[in-house]
GROMACS .gro file of N, CA and C in nm:
model
  162
    1MET      N    1   7.798  11.606  11.164
    1MET     CA    2   7.891  11.509  11.223
    1MET      C    3   7.950  11.408  11.112
    2ILE      N    4   7.868  11.388  11.002
    2ILE     CA    5   7.914  11.293  10.910
    2ILE      C    6   8.020  11.355  10.834
    3VAL      N    7   8.032  11.482  10.804
    3VAL     CA    8   8.133  11.558  10.747
    3VAL      C    9   8.283  11.550  10.814
    4ILE      N   10   8.248  11.585  10.943
    4ILE     CA   11   8.382  11.579  11.036
    4ILE      C   12   8.435  11.440  11.035
    5ALA      N   13   8.355  11.336  11.065
    5ALA     CA   14   8.400  11.215  11.063
    5ALA      C   15   8.477  11.157  10.940
    6ALA      N   16   8.403  11.202  10.814
    6ALA     CA   17   8.463  11.158  10.686
    6ALA      C   18   8.605  11.240  10.677
    7ALA      N   19   8.602  11.359  10.715
    7ALA     CA   20   8.725  11.438  10.694
    7ALA      C   21   8.844  11.365  10.776
    8VAL      N   22   8.813  11.333  10.895
    8VAL     CA   23   8.917  11.258  10.982
    8VAL      C   24   8.963  11.129  10.926
    9ILE      N   25   8.857  11.056  10.883
    9ILE     CA   26   8.879  10.921  10.817
    9ILE      C   27   8.974  10.944  10.696
   10GLY      N   28   8.933  11.030  10.624
   10GLY     CA   29   9.011  11.065  10.501
   10GLY      C   30   9.147  11.122  10.520
   11ALA      N   31   9.173  11.200  10.627
   11ALA     CA   32   9.319  11.227  10.668
   11ALA      C   33   9.399  11.125  10.705
   12ILE      N   34   9.340  11.014  10.783
   12ILE     CA   35   9.407  10.902  10.813
   12ILE      C   36   9.434  10.809  10.706
   13LEU      N   37   9.338  10.796  10.622
   13LEU     CA   38   9.371  10.709  10.514
   13LEU      C   39   9.475  10.779  10.410
   14GLY      N   40   9.468  10.915  10.386
   14GLY     CA   41   9.560  10.978  10.317
   14GLY      C   42   9.720  10.965  10.360
   15TRP      N   43   9.723  10.973  10.500
   15TRP     CA   44   9.833  10.965  10.550
   15TRP      C   45   9.916  10.828  10.545
   16ARG      N   46   9.824  10.717  10.556
   16ARG     CA   47   9.863  10.590  10.546
   16ARG      C   48   9.908  10.556  10.405
   17ARG      N   49   9.837  10.611  10.301
   17ARG     CA   50   9.869  10.588  10.165
   17ARG      C   51   9.995  10.644  10.125
   18ALA      N   52  10.034  10.765  10.186
   18ALA     CA   53  10.165  10.831  10.147
   18ALA      C   54  10.261  10.752  10.223
   19THR      N   55  10.236  10.679  10.339
   19THR     CA   56  10.339  10.623  10.388
   19THR      C   57  10.372  10.493  10.313
   20GLN      N   58  10.261  10.422  10.276
   20GLN     CA   59  10.300  10.309  10.187
   20GLN      C   60  10.378  10.338  10.052
   21LEU      N   61  10.378  10.461  10.002
   21LEU     CA   62  10.423  10.495   9.900
   21LEU      C   63  10.574  10.566   9.917
   22LYS      N   64  10.609  10.539  10.055
   22LYS     CA   65  10.733  10.599  10.111
   22LYS      C   66  10.750  10.742  10.089
   23GLY      N   67  10.667  10.826  10.110
   23GLY     CA   68  10.673  10.965  10.095
   23GLY      C   69  10.733  11.035  10.228
   24ASN      N   70  10.783  11.147  10.203
   24ASN     CA   71  10.820  11.216  10.348
   24ASN      C   72  10.700  11.268  10.424
   25ARG      N   73  10.752  11.349  10.516
   25ARG     CA   74  10.652  11.401  10.604
   25ARG      C   75  10.557  11.513  10.528
   26ARG      N   76  10.617  11.592  10.433
   26ARG     CA   77  10.524  11.679  10.353
   26ARG      C   78  10.444  11.605  10.260
   27ASP      N   79  10.485  11.499  10.205
   27ASP     CA   80  10.392  11.407  10.114
   27ASP      C   81  10.277  11.375  10.189
   28ARG      N   82  10.305  11.313  10.321
   28ARG     CA   83  10.214  11.255  10.391
   28ARG      C   84  10.111  11.359  10.434
   29ALA      N   85  10.140  11.478  10.454
   29ALA     CA   86  10.066  11.586  10.499
   29ALA      C   87   9.978  11.612  10.370
   30GLN      N   88  10.040  11.633  10.265
   30GLN     CA   89   9.964  11.671  10.143
   30GLN      C   90   9.853  11.577  10.100
   31TYR      N   91   9.892  11.425  10.114
   31TYR     CA   92   9.792  11.333  10.097
   31TYR      C   93   9.686  11.354  10.192
   32ALA      N   94   9.716  11.361  10.325
   32ALA     CA   95   9.625  11.382  10.429
   32ALA      C   96   9.516  11.492  10.407
   33VAL      N   97   9.566  11.603  10.359
   33VAL     CA   98   9.476  11.710  10.323
   33VAL      C   99   9.386  11.684  10.206
   34ALA      N  100   9.447  11.636  10.111
   34ALA     CA  101   9.369  11.593   9.981
   34ALA      C  102   9.251  11.508  10.022
   35TYR      N  103   9.300  11.391  10.086
   35TYR     CA  104   9.195  11.297  10.095
   35TYR      C  105   9.094  11.343  10.201
   36ALA      N  106   9.140  11.428  10.302
   36ALA     CA  107   9.031  11.475  10.395
   36ALA      C  108   8.932  11.562  10.325
   37LEU      N  109   8.975  11.638  10.224
   37LEU     CA  110   8.894  11.740  10.149
   37LEU      C  111   8.790  11.654  10.067
   38GLY      N  112   8.844  11.547   9.993
   38GLY     CA  113   8.759  11.452   9.913
   38GLY      C  114   8.666  11.383  10.005
   39PHE      N  115   8.705  11.328  10.117
   39PHE     CA  116   8.602  11.254  10.199
   39PHE      C  117   8.504  11.353  10.265
   40ALA      N  118   8.546  11.468  10.293
   40ALA     CA  119   8.470  11.573  10.353
   40ALA      C  120   8.344  11.614  10.262
   41ILE      N  121   8.385  11.630  10.123
   41ILE     CA  122   8.289  11.665  10.024
   41ILE      C  123   8.185  11.535   9.993
   42LEU      N  124   8.246  11.414  10.004
   42LEU     CA  125   8.147  11.309  10.003
   42LEU      C  126   8.067  11.293  10.111
   43GLY      N  127   8.106  11.323  10.240
   43GLY     CA  128   8.032  11.337  10.360
   43GLY      C  129   7.932  11.445  10.362
   44LEU      N  130   7.957  11.561  10.300
   44LEU     CA  131   7.865  11.659  10.275
   44LEU      C  132   7.750  11.620  10.186
   45PHE      N  133   7.765  11.549  10.088
   45PHE     CA  134   7.677  11.494   9.986
   45PHE      C  135   7.600  11.391  10.074
   46ALA      N  136   7.648  11.302  10.141
   46ALA     CA  137   7.589  11.203  10.219
   46ALA      C  138   7.495  11.266  10.320
   47THR      N  139   7.522  11.379  10.381
   47THR     CA  140   7.450  11.460  10.476
   47THR      C  141   7.334  11.504  10.407
   48ILE      N  142   7.351  11.566  10.303
   48ILE     CA  143   7.232  11.644  10.223
   48ILE      C  144   7.130  11.525  10.186
   49PHE      N  145   7.193  11.417  10.131
   49PHE     CA  146   7.099  11.299  10.082
   49PHE      C  147   7.009  11.247  10.201
   50ILE      N  148   7.095  11.230  10.315
   50ILE     CA  149   7.012  11.187  10.446
   50ILE      C  150   6.890  11.256  10.487
   51GLU      N  151   6.937  11.403  10.487
   51GLU     CA  152   6.845  11.503  10.544
   51GLU      C  153   6.719  11.516  10.448
   52ARG      N  154   6.745  11.495  10.312
   52ARG     CA  155   6.627  11.514  10.223
   52ARG      C  156   6.541  11.390  10.210
   53MET      N  157   6.606  11.279  10.263
   53MET     CA  158   6.522  11.153  10.264
   53MET      C  159   6.441  11.145  10.370
   54PHE      N  160   6.473  11.202  10.486
   54PHE     CA  161   6.389  11.186  10.611
   54PHE      C  162   6.338  11.322  10.649
   0.00000   0.00000   0.00000
């Protein structure tokens, strides 16, 4: 669940960032995908860390 939530949050943040930079729809989609992947990887590491701690 953490990975999915992180990916969705990352996509939203990426879309907003590209909008602030005045990018077109393709730029926004690219930023959304890149941020989603980055946040999903961070979420994966967080999930692994939490599972190993408990």
